[in-house]
Amino acid sequence: QVQLVESGGGLVQAGGSLRLSCTASGGSFSNYFMGWFRQAPKKEREFVAAISWSGGLTNYADSGKGRFTISRDNAKNTVYLQMNSLKPEDTAVYYCAAGTSGSVYQYDYWGQGTQVTVSS
């Protein structure tokens, strides 16, 4: 059983930056494909970014391309989401997820989420 804990959320002005972190415990982190999702109020949870086991492959939703960067440090059991040029529409609860399928949309474990609020 893998436990995921996100951190780094907060309130930021439009145009600002945040770096989210997600630390895993209870499993072999390097065996998991990692992803970030987000859910805004009254909206469905949506894919944000994903990274392969070694970090060599990444995938982004169109909404974050050029602004968001996903990375991982397997020695620290942590995946990051660097978010730059934030917009009010990025406001959401951000979740990290871990999976073994290799699919950017299918995950086995989820964190509790961290709130990101971008003011205009």
Coordinates of C-alpha atoms in Angstrom, one line a residue:
Q1 CA 0.0 0.0 0.0
V2 CA 1.4 3.3 -1.1
Q3 CA 0.6 6.5 0.8
L4 CA 1.0 9.9 -1.0
V5 CA 1.1 13.2 0.7
E6 CA 1.0 16.5 -1.3
S7 CA 2.3 19.8 -0.2
G8 CA 3.2 23.2 -1.6
G9 CA -0.3 24.5 -2.4
G10 CA -1.4 28.0 -1.4
L11 CA -2.6 31.4 -2.6
V12 CA -0.7 33.1 -5.3
Q13 CA -1.4 36.0 -7.6
A14 CA -1.9 35.5 -11.3
G15 CA 1.4 35.3 -13.1
G16 CA 3.1 33.8 -10.0
S17 CA 4.6 30.4 -9.4
L18 CA 4.2 27.4 -7.1
R19 CA 6.0 24.1 -6.7
L20 CA 3.9 21.2 -5.5
S21 CA 5.5 18.2 -4.0
C22 CA 4.2 14.7 -3.4
T23 CA 6.1 12.3 -1.2
A24 CA 5.4 8.6 -1.2
S25 CA 5.8 6.0 1.4
G26 CA 5.0 2.3 1.8
G27 CA 6.2 1.1 -1.6
S28 CA 9.0 1.2 -4.0
F29 CA 8.7 4.6 -5.5
S30 CA 10.7 3.9 -8.6
N31 CA 8.2 1.2 -9.6
Y32 CA 5.4 3.7 -10.0
F33 CA 4.4 5.9 -12.9
M34 CA 3.4 9.2 -11.3
G35 CA 0.8 11.8 -12.2
W36 CA -0.8 15.0 -11.2
F37 CA -4.5 15.8 -11.5
R38 CA -6.7 18.6 -10.5
Q39 CA -10.3 19.3 -9.6
A40 CA -11.9 22.7 -9.7
P41 CA -15.2 23.4 -7.9
K42 CA -18.1 21.8 -9.7
K43 CA -15.8 20.3 -12.3
E44 CA -14.6 16.8 -13.1
R45 CA -11.1 15.8 -12.0
E46 CA -8.7 16.3 -14.9
F47 CA -5.3 15.2 -15.9
V48 CA -2.4 17.7 -15.5
A49 CA 0.9 15.8 -16.1
A50 CA 2.6 12.5 -15.8
I51 CA 6.1 11.1 -15.6
S52 CA 7.5 7.7 -16.2
W53 CA 9.3 5.5 -13.7
S54 CA 12.8 6.9 -14.4
G55 CA 11.6 10.4 -15.3
G56 CA 12.7 10.0 -18.9
L57 CA 9.2 10.5 -20.3
T58 CA 6.7 13.2 -19.4
N59 CA 3.2 14.0 -20.7
Y60 CA 1.2 17.2 -20.2
A61 CA -2.4 18.3 -20.7
D62 CA -2.7 21.2 -23.1
S63 CA -3.7 23.5 -20.3
G64 CA -0.2 23.2 -18.7
K65 CA 2.1 22.9 -21.6
G66 CA 4.8 25.5 -21.5
R67 CA 3.9 26.5 -18.0
F68 CA 4.0 23.4 -15.9
T69 CA 7.0 21.0 -15.4
I70 CA 6.7 17.6 -13.7
S71 CA 9.8 16.0 -12.3
R72 CA 10.8 13.3 -9.8
D73 CA 13.5 12.4 -7.4
N74 CA 13.5 8.7 -6.8
A75 CA 16.0 9.0 -4.1
K76 CA 13.6 11.2 -2.1
N77 CA 10.5 9.3 -3.1
T78 CA 9.1 12.6 -4.3
V79 CA 7.4 13.9 -7.5
Y80 CA 7.1 17.6 -8.2
L81 CA 5.0 19.9 -10.2
Q82 CA 6.5 23.3 -11.0
M83 CA 3.8 25.7 -12.0
N84 CA 4.7 29.0 -13.6
S85 CA 2.6 31.8 -15.1
L86 CA -0.4 30.7 -13.0
K87 CA -3.8 31.8 -14.1
P88 CA -7.1 32.1 -12.1
E89 CA -8.4 29.1 -14.0
D90 CA -5.6 27.0 -12.5
T91 CA -7.4 27.3 -9.2
A92 CA -8.2 23.7 -8.0
V93 CA -7.3 21.0 -5.6
Y94 CA -4.3 19.2 -7.0
Y95 CA -3.8 15.5 -6.5
C96 CA -0.9 13.3 -7.1
A97 CA -1.3 9.7 -8.1
A98 CA 0.8 6.5 -8.4
G99 CA 0.3 3.6 -10.8
T100 CA 1.9 0.6 -12.3
S101 CA 0.0 0.4 -15.6
G102 CA 2.1 3.0 -17.4
S103 CA -1.0 4.8 -18.6
V104 CA -1.2 8.5 -17.9
Y105 CA -4.8 8.1 -16.9
Q106 CA -4.9 5.0 -14.8
Y107 CA -3.6 5.0 -11.2
D108 CA -3.8 2.8 -8.2
Y109 CA -3.1 5.2 -5.4
W110 CA -4.1 8.8 -4.7
G111 CA -3.1 11.5 -2.3
Q112 CA -5.5 13.7 -0.4
G113 CA -4.9 16.8 -2.4
T114 CA -3.5 20.3 -1.9
Q115 CA -5.4 23.5 -2.6
V116 CA -4.1 25.9 -5.2
T117 CA -5.8 29.3 -5.4
V118 CA -4.8 31.9 -8.0
S119 CA -6.1 35.4 -7.5
S120 CA -6.7 37.8 -10.4

